[in-house]
Amino acid sequence: MTSSLKERLNYDKTFDCVQCGYCLPACPTYETMEKETHSPRGRINLVKMVAEGKASVEDLKEPIEKCLGCMACTTVCPTNVQYGEIFEGAKRVIDEERPRRLVEDFLFQSFFPSSKWMSTLGNATWLYQKSGLQKVSQRFGLTKRAPLQIHEFEAALPSMPTPKKRRRERVDRYVRKRPAVAKIGFFKGCVMDSVFFETNQNTVELLLRSGAEVVFPEAQTCCGALHAHTGKVDQSVELAKRNIEAFEEEGFDYIVNNAGGCGARLVEYAHLFDEGTEWYERAERFVDRVRDISEVLVGLDGLAFEKELSRTVTYQPSCHLRNVQKVTSEPLDLIKRIPGVELRELERPEFCCGSAGVYNIVNYEDAMDILDVKMQDVCGTGAGGVVTSNPGCQLQMKLGVEREGLQMEAVHLVDLLMEADPRPKW
Amino acid sequence: MEKWLEELQSLLPEGRVLTSLADRHSYSFDASFGEHLPDAVVQVKEKLEVADVLKLANRYKVPVHPRGSGTCLSGGPLPVHGGIVLDMSQFPAVIDLSPRDLTVKVTPSVLTGNINKAAEKHGLMYAPDPSSAHVATIGGNLAENSGGPRGLKYGVTKDHVLGLEVVTPEGEMIKTGGQTIKNVTGIDLTKLIVGSEGTLGVIVGATLKLMPKPPAVQTIMVAFDEVRKAGEAISQTLTSGILPAKMEFMDQACIVAVENFQPVGLPVDAAAVIIIELDGHPETLRVERGLIEEIMEEMGAKEIIIPKSDEEAAKLWHARKQVSPAIAKIKPTKVSEDATVPRSKIPDFMDRLELIKEKYGLEVVAFGHAGDGNLHPNILCDKRNVEEMKLVEKAVEDMFQAALDLGGTLSGEHGIGTMKAPFMELELGEIGLDMMKRIKDSWDPNGILNPGKVFPEKGQKLVLHHD
Ligand SMILES: Cc1cc2nc3c(=O)[nH]c(=O)nc-3n(C[C@H](O)[C@H](O)[C@H](O)COP(=O)(O)OP(=O)(O)OC[C@H]3O[C@@H](n4cnc5c(N)ncnc54)[C@H](O)[C@@H]3O)c2cc1C
Ligand code: SF4
Ligand code: SF4
């Protein structure tokens, strides 16, 4: 902690905000919480006030913790304010000021990034589903901290394959007999590779049918998004380095992921290092190759959709895919290719669903207010299903469907595509 | 806790009187200059609540500062005397259209852009189109008498208001005007309230005039290699029998700033561009477009650009909308003026701006609604640099003087607020200003509604620096 509060809060960056208010109509929390304090302009101003000593870190806490980090504000800001950096700086300062929590430290320092963490988390989730998470979370002391509405999410989780099945079905290398059109390093993601194991398998299958070869580099680890969003910047830098290294081992054409939240972290790796340093260069080379699955499928153009699926769907883009990775048209393009699928677009696709990492667990009530706005839009389309591009959004949409008492499915784009059973074009 | 605050809290539903430091800071600013911490923020959602708050404020002599979306460029909603910020933005937004009367009734929190969107569904339009229409409230627009590019042909906010519902500073409910297009019953209080910057009453409802939406539009962009030529071309067009809906001007610094932010292919090597929009029947547009091309060529235009599609045209207008915020990238602090001169004096005003720029060595850029003589000269500076800010204060004063010398006015649309108050007497004279003040005093005997705005306080000077 050698740098000054002003530096850590990115004080200089707050001056890019001219307080024009153009971001107000884009911000979900300003709409549902009805206060400038919960708007991008208000948050940036408060960070400035804290840096100038006119308010305390404590005053900043609630407004920052209630921010979804959806980055919708950055897509409309005419002066290109680096809200993401201001937000993360504020999170970090808040985290440093707070009394340490043993459970949280354990989770973030040991549990998530442990070498076997992916399967550990997978096993834990499976165990939870079999035995009820209430028990597990009681053991971790989570429920004492915040009354988690876990049971709500529980109903929305897909049924998990056993650890044994996952080990049996997963290999680390899918090589092709014919020359491959692209060599892909697959970033499997923590939640994706446990809870959404099937979706990952489907992703690999689509890539193979597109003519690519797929490798799971063994040394890969957590993307660090959760760490960064909870203010643990140093740990998230450590994780970034390990991933950069892991994907340097082989010459991949693309580093592909299928979770908007993880992808958004991966494309920001270069910002974690100082320009001109070796790690910055390595991060840039990494970032250059990061792609969302939808981009690669459109780019390779190796799939022929012939089977007809008769249904109407709407598409809820992951904020991190849309606002940070700027991937907007590819998922829509893919959905439109499936014969018999009618796409009815949302009126406000840019509006967050309220999932936002662990937001819907930590700020349950607020997340549900946001979800209600989203569901109104979803219902307005009259579609029979919602397609998403991030596991968190998918769970949240399932929850939304249940809360509204609807008969509607929520699926990951990749699973919808596999349902249409596309043929290789060649 | 102070007694008035306690009583205020008992007057309103829970959660609508905000007093935490974080909340107070969040209503301490607008899009202009300065930051003033209120004691409380009150979020009103009903007319009666507004009346109650004002009555209480009179009893305890607590100042009340109405606020919409806080996009004001002249300090209008700033609580310069502490007290209460009256947040009007959370009032339930209602747009009640009467297509057959060509009128619409709105509540003060409605975003102006949404009125036009609703009207368009019926083939109508709400003409005033400030660049900030998608964020600013109609309440703020009425209070500031805002205008936009279409003002050239259709006028500004005041030309589209038929009637208002207002809570007087003493907390009484009145209606002004009505719903008819013509109305000469008594003194026109509607026009008095519009543009009064929240000093004569709180607007809680309005009936606005709609117009038929023109069947087609045509955008033309013209680039010049001399600013003066651009100014002359505008006058030439307006005296040739054509009245475009919009004629907007951007100087080179603005063009470059927008291109740096979101490139749309504006000619960065031009000294100035004019973006024109014609509206009307497609046949008429074809003829008028030809005439404009002729005029522009005669006036020595460097390049005439006709967008190939509606999307391309929309991009140009989007670029124009981004100018105001985008120039803030040049330097962090933006002092934004909107002095207005008679249209024929635009080239002279530009020359004066150039002189001011050289005299003080400051970054001065200009854009705006040149067609109606309303330019927005902006000084880009850094408020952390005290010496520079002192120069800016002098430059602003020179700009006002220049506008007045040319027969112009301090503000075309952004209002006086706190920033231009010290210069009021310069334009109006002592008696002129006093007559205005008498109106204010008789409407607001306790001086509780938005004090510190429009009227200069004794010895008040424009201060932009902190020692
Ligand atoms: C990027 C940008 C571009 C802009 N472009 C234009 C433009 O093209 N043309 C233009 O004219 N302006 C423009 N403005 C200025 C500004 O948007 C307008 O003045 C607008 O009308 C302010 O509306 P608001 O809701 O933000 O009101 P605020 O800024 O909150 O308040 C403005 C004034 O209105 C008063 N007020 C607000 N609501 C009420 C009410 N219900 N009753 C009584 N008084 C009230 C306040 O006390 C204050 O004096 C621009 C501003 C920005 C930041
Ligand atoms: S849009 Fe950008 S500059 Fe404008 S208030 Fe929001 S963050 Fe600030
Ligand atoms: S990140 Fe999302 S929730 Fe946070 S301020 Fe920006 S728009 Fe609002």
Coordinates of C-alpha atoms in Angstrom, one line a residue, chain B residues 4 7-8 11 50-65 84 169-170 444 446-449:
Chain B
W4 CA -37.3 21.8 9.6
E7 CA -40.8 18.1 10.0
L8 CA -39.9 17.5 6.4
L11 CA -44.3 15.1 5.7
V50 CA -44.3 19.8 -3.9
A51 CA -46.8 22.2 -2.4
D52 CA -46.2 20.8 1.1
V53 CA -42.4 21.1 0.8
L54 CA -42.7 24.7 -0.4
K55 CA -45.0 25.7 2.3
L56 CA -42.7 24.3 4.9
A57 CA -39.7 26.0 3.2
N58 CA -41.5 29.4 3.6
R59 CA -42.2 28.8 7.2
Y60 CA -38.6 28.0 8.0
K61 CA -37.0 30.2 5.3
V62 CA -35.1 27.2 3.9
P63 CA -34.1 27.5 0.2
V64 CA -35.4 25.0 -2.3
H65 CA -33.6 24.2 -5.5
I84 CA -33.2 21.4 -0.1
P169 CA -43.0 29.6 -4.5
E170 CA -45.5 30.0 -1.6
D444 CA -41.4 34.7 -4.0
N446 CA -39.4 35.0 1.2
G447 CA -36.8 34.4 -1.5
I448 CA -36.8 30.6 -0.9
L449 CA -37.1 29.3 -4.5

